[in-house]
């Protein structure tokens, strides 16, 4: 991207290898990626369903941009519509996160201080869903990478921890953010508590009301939580004046958090998805998974499935596998699954748009439903975002992946099958991946193919039981994107 060389602070260097205890295996070999240097070293820990072989915590994050044949379009300045200079992001992010946002380096070292926190829950287990396979009667093998073992119960701490650490090292005192279902807000609250940061969260009103225990989690870790739209910001006041009963949206909550960060030099903004550096941090998921599949004797998955809202969960699992496919070492298909009520990839347009409702963020080339689109308050609150990560949108445009949209009743039906066989109650977001994986497994039953299906199980649903109650009582209904509302929001997309 333009002016990437202007921000080149040295990356923190990885420390000495952690010594393995008598219960652990020796580190696995390093990998060399096609077209560049690969020097991954690993701290090895045991993990469920690993066949007693080594499972690893990566020491580097992977950047897919380095291996793409066509680089993604740059973000644009919201006023000039010219490529954004990295320094334009300084009011929102510390220098090292800006550098990671624009870098085209293939690998970025993970600071030892971040790895030390990762060790609280990483490596996360890769589990074969044998009981679900038996229920379905499918010849397919279904594996899920389970991120619900983190303190916040989802994949979000994978990026919350480094974001909090880089801010703390830069001398930042306060961080602000938005959250939908509360997974990201919980993760950043947890990470902020570790590094002595004050944390303030704007939670989408629909989820704030549906999931009070997520708010209590954030407050337990020391965060201040607002229902968004809120009267605490100009952006929130404007929305409330137009619609006092607004259910909120991630776009609105982003506007509120960005507004606060931009006005205070001691405050920085943190984002839980969408941006390049966020997807970068999440690649620990896929890197671990590559090692785990090898330990289990699986050459490669045939299908990689993940739910998509902003894109961090899907990208975190899929991007390392995309690297392997680009290098000719495997050839999986990639399937992103989104809610039918917020079908960003399948119904949105690929265009430059704002990442927030008020138009405070840079313009990003992405699949969008329009920055003014307010989705219906479905239970998968983390997937109610009007845009898709620019990098995932670019990969989708290149034809490297597919996308489908599924209604929430089919997703919860799939979730019950999963919970009653595998024992884990999924968050509403990964139920979309489960539903798509079941579709794929049933197609294998029809054809007799013995495919390996790998899906992202990005979090548990222990704080989402009200949604399950609604489904079990028969009160849950399918919601679609109203055509007139979508047409109006798309009309407001900037003409670049």
Short mmCIF file of C-alpha atoms in Angstrom, two decimals:
data_model
loop_
_atom_site.label_atom_id
_atom_site.label_comp_id
_atom_site.label_asym_id
_atom_site.label_seq_id
_atom_site.Cartn_x
_atom_site.Cartn_y
_atom_site.Cartn_z
CA UNK A 1 0.00 0.00 0.00
CA UNK A 2 1.04 3.60 -0.45
CA UNK A 3 3.63 4.96 1.94
CA UNK A 4 4.04 1.64 3.73
CA UNK A 5 7.76 2.30 4.14
CA UNK A 6 7.12 5.37 6.29
CA UNK A 7 6.27 3.24 9.32
CA UNK A 8 9.01 0.75 10.00
CA UNK A 9 9.57 0.46 13.75
CA UNK A 10 11.42 -2.73 14.62
CA UNK A 11 9.26 -5.65 15.55
CA UNK A 12 9.74 -7.15 19.00
CA UNK A 13 11.99 -10.17 18.64
CA UNK A 14 10.92 -13.61 19.79
CA UNK A 15 12.72 -14.83 22.89
CA UNK A 16 14.33 -18.21 23.55
CA UNK A 17 12.37 -21.37 22.93
CA UNK A 18 10.23 -22.49 25.81
CA UNK A 19 11.53 -25.71 27.27
CA UNK A 20 9.17 -28.62 26.95
CA UNK A 21 8.30 -30.51 30.13
CA UNK A 22 8.52 -34.28 30.40
CA UNK A 23 4.87 -34.49 29.28
CA UNK A 24 5.41 -32.55 26.06
CA UNK A 25 6.69 -33.51 22.67
CA UNK A 26 9.67 -31.98 20.91
CA UNK A 27 9.09 -29.08 18.49
CA UNK A 28 8.10 -29.93 14.97
CA UNK A 29 10.16 -28.88 11.95
CA UNK A 30 10.01 -25.37 10.54
CA UNK A 31 8.17 -24.72 7.28
CA UNK A 32 9.43 -22.82 4.27
CA UNK A 33 6.70 -21.01 2.35
CA UNK A 34 6.89 -20.66 -1.40
CA UNK A 35 8.46 -17.40 -2.50
CA UNK A 36 9.89 -16.34 0.85
CA UNK A 37 11.54 -17.09 4.17
CA UNK A 38 9.67 -19.04 6.81
CA UNK A 39 11.23 -19.42 10.22
CA UNK A 40 8.54 -20.56 12.60
CA UNK A 41 9.54 -21.97 15.96
CA UNK A 42 7.02 -23.42 18.35
CA UNK A 43 6.25 -23.88 22.00
CA UNK A 44 4.67 -27.32 22.20
CA UNK A 45 1.76 -28.36 24.38
CA UNK A 46 -0.61 -31.28 24.54
CA UNK A 47 -4.11 -30.90 23.11
CA UNK A 48 -7.27 -33.04 23.05
CA UNK A 49 -7.73 -35.40 20.11
CA UNK A 50 -4.15 -34.86 18.99
CA UNK A 51 -3.17 -38.50 18.83
CA UNK A 52 -0.48 -37.76 21.50
CA UNK A 53 1.60 -35.88 18.93
CA UNK A 54 2.91 -32.35 19.10
CA UNK A 55 0.56 -29.40 18.91
CA UNK A 56 2.09 -25.96 18.58
CA UNK A 57 1.67 -22.32 19.47
CA UNK A 58 3.02 -20.34 16.50
CA UNK A 59 5.69 -17.71 17.10
CA UNK A 60 4.66 -15.70 14.03
CA UNK A 61 1.45 -14.41 12.47
CA UNK A 62 0.90 -14.96 8.74
CA UNK A 63 0.05 -12.18 6.28
CA UNK A 64 -1.85 -13.44 3.21
CA UNK A 65 -1.24 -10.18 1.32
CA UNK A 66 2.37 -11.26 0.72
CA UNK A 67 1.28 -14.26 -1.35
CA UNK A 68 -1.63 -12.84 -3.33
CA UNK A 69 -1.06 -12.51 -7.08
CA UNK A 70 -3.05 -9.24 -7.06
CA UNK A 71 -2.70 -6.89 -4.09
CA UNK A 72 -5.87 -5.49 -2.49
CA UNK A 73 -6.93 -1.89 -3.25
CA UNK A 74 -5.70 0.65 -0.66
CA UNK A 75 -8.00 2.43 1.79
CA UNK A 76 -8.83 6.02 0.85
CA UNK A 77 -8.89 9.23 2.85
CA UNK A 78 -12.56 10.04 3.56
CA UNK A 79 -12.22 13.66 2.42
CA UNK A 80 -9.66 13.60 -0.41
CA UNK A 81 -10.45 10.09 -1.74
CA UNK A 82 -6.69 9.63 -2.21
CA UNK A 83 -4.81 6.56 -0.94
CA UNK A 84 -4.50 6.78 2.80
CA UNK A 85 -1.11 7.64 4.26
CA UNK A 86 -0.34 5.41 7.26
CA UNK A 87 0.20 8.51 9.38
CA UNK A 88 -3.48 9.35 8.87
CA UNK A 89 -4.29 6.44 11.18
CA UNK A 90 -2.17 7.76 14.07
CA UNK A 91 -5.11 9.33 15.96
CA UNK A 92 -6.68 5.86 16.21
CA UNK A 93 -3.87 3.29 16.43
CA UNK A 94 -0.33 2.97 17.83
CA UNK A 95 2.50 2.88 15.27
CA UNK A 96 3.16 -0.86 15.41
CA UNK A 97 -0.47 -1.74 14.64
CA UNK A 98 -0.41 0.75 11.76
CA UNK A 99 2.73 -0.92 10.44
CA UNK A 100 1.04 -4.31 10.62
CA UNK A 101 -2.02 -2.89 8.86
CA UNK A 102 -0.02 -1.84 5.79
CA UNK A 103 2.82 -4.38 5.73
CA UNK A 104 3.33 -6.81 2.89
CA UNK A 105 5.79 -8.94 4.90
CA UNK A 106 4.85 -12.61 4.91
CA UNK A 107 5.37 -13.23 8.63
CA UNK A 108 5.28 -10.98 11.68
CA UNK A 109 6.89 -12.07 14.95
CA UNK A 110 4.58 -12.45 17.93
CA UNK A 111 5.98 -10.71 21.04
CA UNK A 112 6.95 -13.04 23.86
CA UNK A 113 4.68 -11.09 26.22
CA UNK A 114 1.72 -11.90 23.95
CA UNK A 115 2.70 -15.57 23.68
CA UNK A 116 2.86 -15.75 27.48
CA UNK A 117 -0.80 -14.71 27.60
CA UNK A 118 -1.73 -17.01 24.71
CA UNK A 119 -0.46 -19.90 26.85
CA UNK A 120 -3.49 -19.44 29.10
CA UNK A 121 -5.58 -21.21 26.45
CA UNK A 122 -3.52 -21.92 23.35
CA UNK A 123 -3.13 -24.22 21.55
CA UNK A 124 -6.86 -24.67 21.19
CA UNK A 125 -8.16 -28.15 20.42
CA UNK A 126 -8.90 -29.56 17.00
CA UNK A 127 -11.64 -32.14 17.53
CA UNK A 128 -13.20 -34.66 15.19
CA UNK A 129 -16.99 -34.58 15.48
CA UNK A 130 -17.41 -38.36 15.38
CA UNK A 131 -20.77 -38.39 17.15
CA UNK A 132 -22.17 -35.77 14.78
CA UNK A 133 -20.88 -37.82 11.84
CA UNK A 134 -22.65 -40.88 13.23
CA UNK A 135 -25.92 -38.98 13.69
CA UNK A 136 -25.76 -37.74 10.10
CA UNK A 137 -24.72 -41.12 8.72
CA UNK A 138 -22.13 -39.43 6.54
CA UNK A 139 -18.88 -40.88 5.21
CA UNK A 140 -17.32 -37.42 5.61
CA UNK A 141 -14.94 -36.56 8.43
CA UNK A 142 -15.91 -33.37 10.28
CA UNK A 143 -13.26 -31.53 12.30
CA UNK A 144 -13.80 -28.36 14.27
CA UNK A 145 -11.19 -25.96 15.62
CA UNK A 146 -12.64 -24.91 18.98
CA UNK A 147 -11.79 -21.38 20.14
CA UNK A 148 -14.25 -21.37 23.05
CA UNK A 149 -11.52 -22.36 25.54
CA UNK A 150 -10.22 -18.77 25.78
CA UNK A 151 -11.03 -16.73 28.92
CA UNK A 152 -13.61 -14.71 26.97
CA UNK A 153 -15.05 -17.84 25.36
CA UNK A 154 -14.21 -17.03 21.74
CA UNK A 155 -11.43 -16.41 19.20
CA UNK A 156 -11.42 -12.67 19.92
CA UNK A 157 -8.58 -12.62 22.52
CA UNK A 158 -6.19 -13.73 19.75
CA UNK A 159 -6.18 -10.10 18.60
CA UNK A 160 -7.38 -8.34 21.77
CA UNK A 161 -4.22 -9.35 23.64
CA UNK A 162 -1.71 -8.01 21.08
CA UNK A 163 -3.78 -4.87 20.49
CA UNK A 164 -3.86 -4.13 24.22
CA UNK A 165 -0.15 -4.92 24.56
CA UNK A 166 0.95 -2.68 21.68
CA UNK A 167 -1.16 0.15 23.06
CA UNK A 168 0.28 -0.29 26.55
CA UNK A 169 3.86 -0.33 25.22
CA UNK A 170 3.10 2.89 23.33
CA UNK A 171 2.05 4.57 26.58
CA UNK A 172 -1.67 4.68 25.78
CA UNK A 173 -3.90 4.94 28.85
CA UNK A 174 -7.40 4.34 27.44
CA UNK A 175 -8.85 2.16 24.69
CA UNK A 176 -12.35 2.31 23.24
CA UNK A 177 -14.23 -0.07 21.00
CA UNK A 178 -17.58 -1.36 19.83
CA UNK A 179 -19.06 -4.82 20.21
CA UNK A 180 -22.04 -6.65 18.80
CA UNK A 181 -22.80 -9.87 20.66
CA UNK A 182 -20.24 -8.92 23.30
CA UNK A 183 -17.51 -11.42 22.41
CA UNK A 184 -15.12 -8.71 21.24
CA UNK A 185 -15.96 -6.34 24.06
CA UNK A 186 -15.35 -9.15 26.55
CA UNK A 187 -12.02 -10.01 24.94
CA UNK A 188 -10.73 -6.44 24.93
CA UNK A 189 -11.91 -5.91 28.52
CA UNK A 190 -9.99 -9.03 29.55
CA UNK A 191 -6.85 -7.99 27.66
CA UNK A 192 -7.00 -4.42 28.97
CA UNK A 193 -7.17 -5.69 32.54
CA UNK A 194 -3.89 -7.57 32.00
CA UNK A 195 -1.97 -4.53 30.74
CA UNK A 196 -3.45 -1.78 32.93
CA UNK A 197 -5.58 -0.03 30.31
CA UNK A 198 -8.91 1.67 30.87
CA UNK A 199 -11.47 0.19 28.49
CA UNK A 200 -14.76 1.69 27.28
CA UNK A 201 -17.17 -0.29 25.11
CA UNK A 202 -20.20 0.66 22.99
CA UNK A 203 -22.39 -2.44 22.68
CA UNK A 204 -25.10 -2.65 20.02
CA UNK A 205 -28.42 -2.01 21.78
CA UNK A 206 -30.10 -5.21 20.53
CA UNK A 207 -27.33 -7.37 21.99
CA UNK A 208 -26.99 -5.19 25.10
CA UNK A 209 -30.62 -6.03 25.89
CA UNK A 210 -30.46 -9.69 24.81
CA UNK A 211 -27.20 -10.58 26.58
CA UNK A 212 -26.84 -8.85 29.98
CA UNK A 213 -24.22 -11.31 31.20
CA UNK A 214 -21.85 -10.26 28.43
CA UNK A 215 -22.06 -6.73 29.79
CA UNK A 216 -21.39 -8.09 33.28
CA UNK A 217 -18.33 -9.95 32.01
CA UNK A 218 -16.95 -6.71 30.58
CA UNK A 219 -17.67 -4.83 33.78
CA UNK A 220 -16.08 -7.60 35.85
CA UNK A 221 -12.86 -7.08 33.89
CA UNK A 222 -13.14 -3.35 34.58
CA UNK A 223 -14.70 -1.96 31.39
CA UNK A 224 -17.33 0.76 31.13
CA UNK A 225 -20.16 -0.31 28.81
CA UNK A 226 -22.68 1.85 26.91
CA UNK A 227 -25.74 0.69 24.98
CA UNK A 228 -25.33 1.98 21.42
CA UNK A 229 -26.66 4.32 20.14
CA UNK A 230 -25.92 6.29 23.29
CA UNK A 231 -26.33 9.92 24.39
CA UNK A 232 -22.61 9.98 25.25
CA UNK A 233 -21.52 10.90 21.69
CA UNK A 234 -22.65 13.23 18.95
CA UNK A 235 -23.06 10.27 16.57
CA UNK A 236 -25.27 8.48 19.10
CA UNK A 237 -27.37 11.56 19.83
CA UNK A 238 -28.02 12.03 16.11
CA UNK A 239 -29.23 8.44 15.69
CA UNK A 240 -31.43 8.61 18.78
CA UNK A 241 -32.97 11.88 17.60
CA UNK A 242 -33.99 10.19 14.35
CA UNK A 243 -35.05 6.90 15.96
CA UNK A 244 -35.27 6.75 19.79
CA UNK A 245 -35.95 3.00 19.62
CA UNK A 246 -33.03 2.19 17.30
CA UNK A 247 -31.74 -1.39 17.85
CA UNK A 248 -28.28 -0.14 16.93
CA UNK A 249 -25.72 -1.65 14.60
CA UNK A 250 -22.01 -2.29 14.58
CA UNK A 251 -21.61 0.62 12.19
CA UNK A 252 -23.25 2.98 14.69
CA UNK A 253 -21.22 1.62 17.61
CA UNK A 254 -18.01 2.05 15.61
CA UNK A 255 -18.92 5.69 14.95
CA UNK A 256 -19.33 6.32 18.66
CA UNK A 257 -16.05 4.69 19.67
CA UNK A 258 -14.06 6.33 16.85
CA UNK A 259 -15.51 9.74 17.76
CA UNK A 260 -14.28 9.40 21.35
CA UNK A 261 -10.80 8.19 20.31
CA UNK A 262 -10.32 10.97 17.76
CA UNK A 263 -10.97 13.65 20.40
CA UNK A 264 -8.49 12.43 23.05
CA UNK A 265 -4.73 12.02 22.54
CA UNK A 266 -4.56 9.55 25.45
CA UNK A 267 -7.21 7.28 23.91
CA UNK A 268 -6.86 4.82 21.04
CA UNK A 269 -9.43 2.76 19.17
CA UNK A 270 -9.37 -1.03 18.93
CA UNK A 271 -11.30 -3.06 16.34
CA UNK A 272 -12.28 -6.70 16.68
CA UNK A 273 -12.51 -7.61 12.99
CA UNK A 274 -12.33 -6.24 9.42
CA UNK A 275 -8.86 -4.64 9.39
CA UNK A 276 -5.72 -6.36 8.10
CA UNK A 277 -3.87 -6.39 11.42
CA UNK A 278 -6.85 -8.04 13.12
CA UNK A 279 -7.00 -10.84 10.56
CA UNK A 280 -3.22 -11.15 10.83
CA UNK A 281 -3.40 -11.85 14.57
CA UNK A 282 -6.13 -14.44 14.09
CA UNK A 283 -3.95 -16.64 11.84
CA UNK A 284 -2.69 -18.42 14.95
CA UNK A 285 -5.87 -20.47 14.49
CA UNK A 286 -5.01 -21.77 11.04
CA UNK A 287 -1.30 -22.19 11.77
CA UNK A 288 -2.07 -24.41 14.75
CA UNK A 289 -4.64 -26.30 12.74
CA UNK A 290 -2.15 -27.17 10.00
CA UNK A 291 0.09 -28.77 12.61
CA UNK A 292 -2.81 -30.55 14.30
CA UNK A 293 -4.11 -32.08 11.08
CA UNK A 294 -0.61 -33.30 10.26
CA UNK A 295 -0.35 -34.81 13.76
CA UNK A 296 -3.62 -36.64 13.13
CA UNK A 297 -2.36 -37.98 9.81
CA UNK A 298 -4.77 -35.91 7.68
CA UNK A 299 -3.05 -34.63 4.55
CA UNK A 300 -5.41 -31.68 4.05
CA UNK A 301 -9.07 -30.71 4.36
CA UNK A 302 -11.29 -30.78 1.30
CA UNK A 303 -13.53 -27.98 2.58
CA UNK A 304 -12.81 -25.16 5.07
CA UNK A 305 -15.95 -23.54 6.51
CA UNK A 306 -16.38 -20.51 8.74
CA UNK A 307 -19.02 -17.95 9.65
CA UNK A 308 -18.43 -14.38 8.49
CA UNK A 309 -19.54 -11.05 9.93
CA UNK A 310 -16.48 -8.83 9.75
CA UNK A 311 -14.30 -11.77 8.75
CA UNK A 312 -11.68 -12.32 11.46
CA UNK A 313 -12.77 -15.82 12.49
CA UNK A 314 -12.99 -17.08 8.91
CA UNK A 315 -9.74 -15.42 7.85
CA UNK A 316 -7.90 -16.67 10.92
CA UNK A 317 -8.63 -20.28 10.05
CA UNK A 318 -8.61 -20.04 6.25
CA UNK A 319 -5.65 -17.80 5.39
CA UNK A 320 -2.85 -20.25 6.30
CA UNK A 321 -4.65 -22.91 4.26
CA UNK A 322 -4.96 -20.45 1.37
CA UNK A 323 -1.19 -20.01 1.53
CA UNK A 324 -0.73 -23.75 1.22
CA UNK A 325 -3.16 -23.88 -1.70
CA UNK A 326 -1.43 -21.01 -3.50
CA UNK A 327 1.86 -22.88 -3.07
CA UNK A 328 0.34 -26.05 -4.58
CA UNK A 329 0.62 -28.13 -1.42
CA UNK A 330 -3.13 -28.72 -0.98
CA UNK A 331 -6.37 -27.74 -2.69
CA UNK A 332 -9.24 -27.19 -0.26
CA UNK A 333 -12.38 -25.25 -1.09
CA UNK A 334 -13.27 -22.32 1.16
CA UNK A 335 -16.82 -21.49 2.23
CA UNK A 336 -17.85 -18.35 4.11
CA UNK A 337 -21.30 -18.49 5.73
CA UNK A 338 -23.30 -15.40 6.66
CA UNK A 339 -26.80 -14.73 8.03
CA UNK A 340 -29.57 -14.25 5.49
CA UNK A 341 -30.60 -11.08 7.36
CA UNK A 342 -27.18 -9.50 6.77
CA UNK A 343 -25.85 -11.05 3.52
CA UNK A 344 -22.81 -8.85 2.93
CA UNK A 345 -20.89 -11.10 0.55
CA UNK A 346 -23.85 -12.66 -1.23
CA UNK A 347 -26.03 -9.55 -1.69
CA UNK A 348 -23.73 -6.59 -1.09
CA UNK A 349 -21.81 -4.59 -3.68
CA UNK A 350 -18.03 -4.48 -3.95
CA UNK A 351 -17.28 -0.80 -3.55
CA UNK A 352 -15.50 1.81 -1.45
CA UNK A 353 -17.58 2.53 1.63
CA UNK A 354 -17.23 3.77 5.18
CA UNK A 355 -16.65 1.26 7.94
CA UNK A 356 -19.05 3.14 10.21
CA UNK A 357 -22.47 4.74 9.97
CA UNK A 358 -21.40 8.36 10.58
CA UNK A 359 -18.67 8.29 7.91
CA UNK A 360 -15.74 8.92 10.27
CA UNK A 361 -13.52 6.05 9.10
CA UNK A 362 -11.40 5.74 5.95
CA UNK A 363 -13.10 4.44 2.82
CA UNK A 364 -12.41 0.75 2.32
CA UNK A 365 -12.94 -1.34 -0.80
CA UNK A 366 -15.16 -4.11 0.49
CA UNK A 367 -18.41 -5.95 0.05
CA UNK A 368 -20.99 -3.71 1.68
CA UNK A 369 -24.72 -3.38 2.23
CA UNK A 370 -24.21 0.36 2.67
CA UNK A 371 -22.84 2.03 5.80
CA UNK A 372 -26.36 3.13 6.75
CA UNK A 373 -27.79 -0.41 6.67
CA UNK A 374 -29.18 -1.47 10.06
CA UNK A 375 -29.79 -5.24 10.08
CA UNK A 376 -32.67 -6.79 11.94
CA UNK A 377 -31.72 -7.83 15.50
CA UNK A 378 -30.97 -11.49 14.83
CA UNK A 379 -29.38 -13.54 17.59
CA UNK A 380 -26.02 -13.82 15.82
CA UNK A 381 -25.18 -10.28 16.91
CA UNK A 382 -21.52 -10.64 15.95
CA UNK A 383 -22.49 -11.11 12.29
CA UNK A 384 -24.63 -7.95 12.01
CA UNK A 385 -22.08 -5.78 10.20
CA UNK A 386 -22.79 -3.94 6.95
CA UNK A 387 -19.33 -4.58 5.48
CA UNK A 388 -16.88 -7.42 5.02
CA UNK A 389 -13.15 -7.29 5.71
CA UNK A 390 -11.47 -5.70 2.66
CA UNK A 391 -8.95 -8.54 2.47
CA UNK A 392 -11.66 -11.21 2.50
CA UNK A 393 -13.70 -9.19 0.00
CA UNK A 394 -10.64 -9.04 -2.26
CA UNK A 395 -10.02 -12.78 -1.95
CA UNK A 396 -13.70 -13.38 -2.76
CA UNK A 397 -13.43 -11.18 -5.85
CA UNK A 398 -10.36 -13.14 -6.96
CA UNK A 399 -12.48 -16.31 -6.86
CA UNK A 400 -10.48 -18.01 -4.10
CA UNK A 401 -13.56 -18.69 -1.94
CA UNK A 402 -17.34 -19.04 -2.04
CA UNK A 403 -20.07 -17.66 0.20
CA UNK A 404 -23.61 -18.63 1.17
CA UNK A 405 -26.29 -17.11 3.42
CA UNK A 406 -28.38 -19.23 5.81
CA UNK A 407 -31.46 -18.41 7.89
CA UNK A 408 -31.17 -18.51 11.68
CA UNK A 409 -33.72 -21.30 12.26
CA UNK A 410 -31.67 -23.72 10.14
CA UNK A 411 -28.58 -22.61 12.06
CA UNK A 412 -30.15 -23.29 15.46
CA UNK A 413 -31.46 -26.65 14.25
CA UNK A 414 -27.87 -27.50 13.34
CA UNK A 415 -26.68 -26.18 16.71
CA UNK A 416 -28.97 -28.57 18.57
CA UNK A 417 -27.63 -31.52 16.56
CA UNK A 418 -24.11 -30.40 17.43
CA UNK A 419 -24.82 -29.77 21.13
CA UNK A 420 -26.62 -33.08 21.56
CA UNK A 421 -23.77 -35.06 19.99
CA UNK A 422 -20.57 -33.13 20.67
CA UNK A 423 -21.67 -31.60 23.99
CA UNK A 424 -20.66 -28.00 23.23
CA UNK A 425 -23.37 -25.35 23.00
CA UNK A 426 -22.18 -23.07 20.19
CA UNK A 427 -22.50 -19.30 20.11
CA UNK A 428 -25.10 -18.19 17.54
CA UNK A 429 -22.36 -17.04 15.13
CA UNK A 430 -20.65 -20.43 14.51
CA UNK A 431 -24.02 -22.15 14.16
CA UNK A 432 -23.84 -20.82 10.60
CA UNK A 433 -20.65 -22.79 9.99
CA UNK A 434 -22.18 -25.88 11.59
CA UNK A 435 -25.25 -25.63 9.34
CA UNK A 436 -23.08 -25.34 6.24
CA UNK A 437 -20.87 -28.23 7.36
CA UNK A 438 -23.95 -30.39 7.88
CA UNK A 439 -25.16 -29.51 4.38
CA UNK A 440 -21.77 -30.56 3.00
CA UNK A 441 -21.74 -33.77 5.05
CA UNK A 442 -25.22 -34.73 3.85
CA UNK A 443 -24.13 -34.16 0.26
CA UNK A 444 -21.24 -36.55 0.96
CA UNK A 445 -23.81 -39.05 2.25
CA UNK A 446 -25.66 -38.73 -1.04
CA UNK A 447 -22.55 -39.11 -3.22
CA UNK A 448 -20.53 -41.44 -1.02
CA UNK A 449 -17.55 -39.07 -0.98
CA UNK A 450 -15.28 -39.27 2.07
CA UNK A 451 -14.41 -35.60 2.29
CA UNK A 452 -12.58 -33.97 5.18
CA UNK A 453 -14.60 -30.96 6.37
CA UNK A 454 -12.87 -28.45 8.62
CA UNK A 455 -14.96 -25.79 10.33
CA UNK A 456 -14.29 -22.87 12.65
CA UNK A 457 -16.06 -23.19 16.01
CA UNK A 458 -15.26 -19.69 17.16
CA UNK A 459 -16.95 -19.67 20.57
CA UNK A 460 -19.39 -21.14 23.06
CA UNK A 461 -22.95 -19.97 23.65
CA UNK A 462 -23.11 -19.99 27.44
CA UNK A 463 -24.30 -16.38 27.45
CA UNK A 464 -26.64 -16.88 24.50
CA UNK A 465 -29.11 -19.29 26.08
CA UNK A 466 -31.98 -16.83 25.65
CA UNK A 467 -31.64 -17.41 21.90
CA UNK A 468 -31.80 -21.16 22.42
CA UNK A 469 -34.87 -20.72 24.64
CA UNK A 470 -36.57 -18.75 21.88
CA UNK A 471 -35.77 -21.45 19.33
CA UNK A 472 -36.85 -24.31 21.60
CA UNK A 473 -40.18 -22.58 22.32
CA UNK A 474 -40.81 -22.14 18.60
CA UNK A 475 -40.70 -18.37 18.83
CA UNK A 476 -37.68 -17.79 16.58
CA UNK A 477 -38.47 -16.56 13.08
CA UNK A 478 -36.35 -16.16 9.98
CA UNK A 479 -35.53 -12.59 9.04
CA UNK A 480 -34.48 -11.38 5.62
CA UNK A 481 -32.98 -8.11 4.42
CA UNK A 482 -35.86 -5.87 3.30
CA UNK A 483 -35.32 -5.00 -0.35
CA UNK A 484 -36.38 -1.37 0.04
CA UNK A 485 -34.10 -0.83 3.04
CA UNK A 486 -31.18 -2.43 1.22
CA UNK A 487 -31.81 -0.37 -1.90
CA UNK A 488 -31.83 2.84 0.14
CA UNK A 489 -28.61 2.01 1.99
CA UNK A 490 -26.80 1.00 -1.21
CA UNK A 491 -27.84 4.31 -2.81
CA UNK A 492 -25.82 6.09 -0.10
CA UNK A 493 -22.58 4.25 -0.87
CA UNK A 494 -20.02 6.89 -1.99
CA UNK A 495 -19.43 7.11 -5.72
CA UNK A 496 -15.66 6.72 -6.06
#
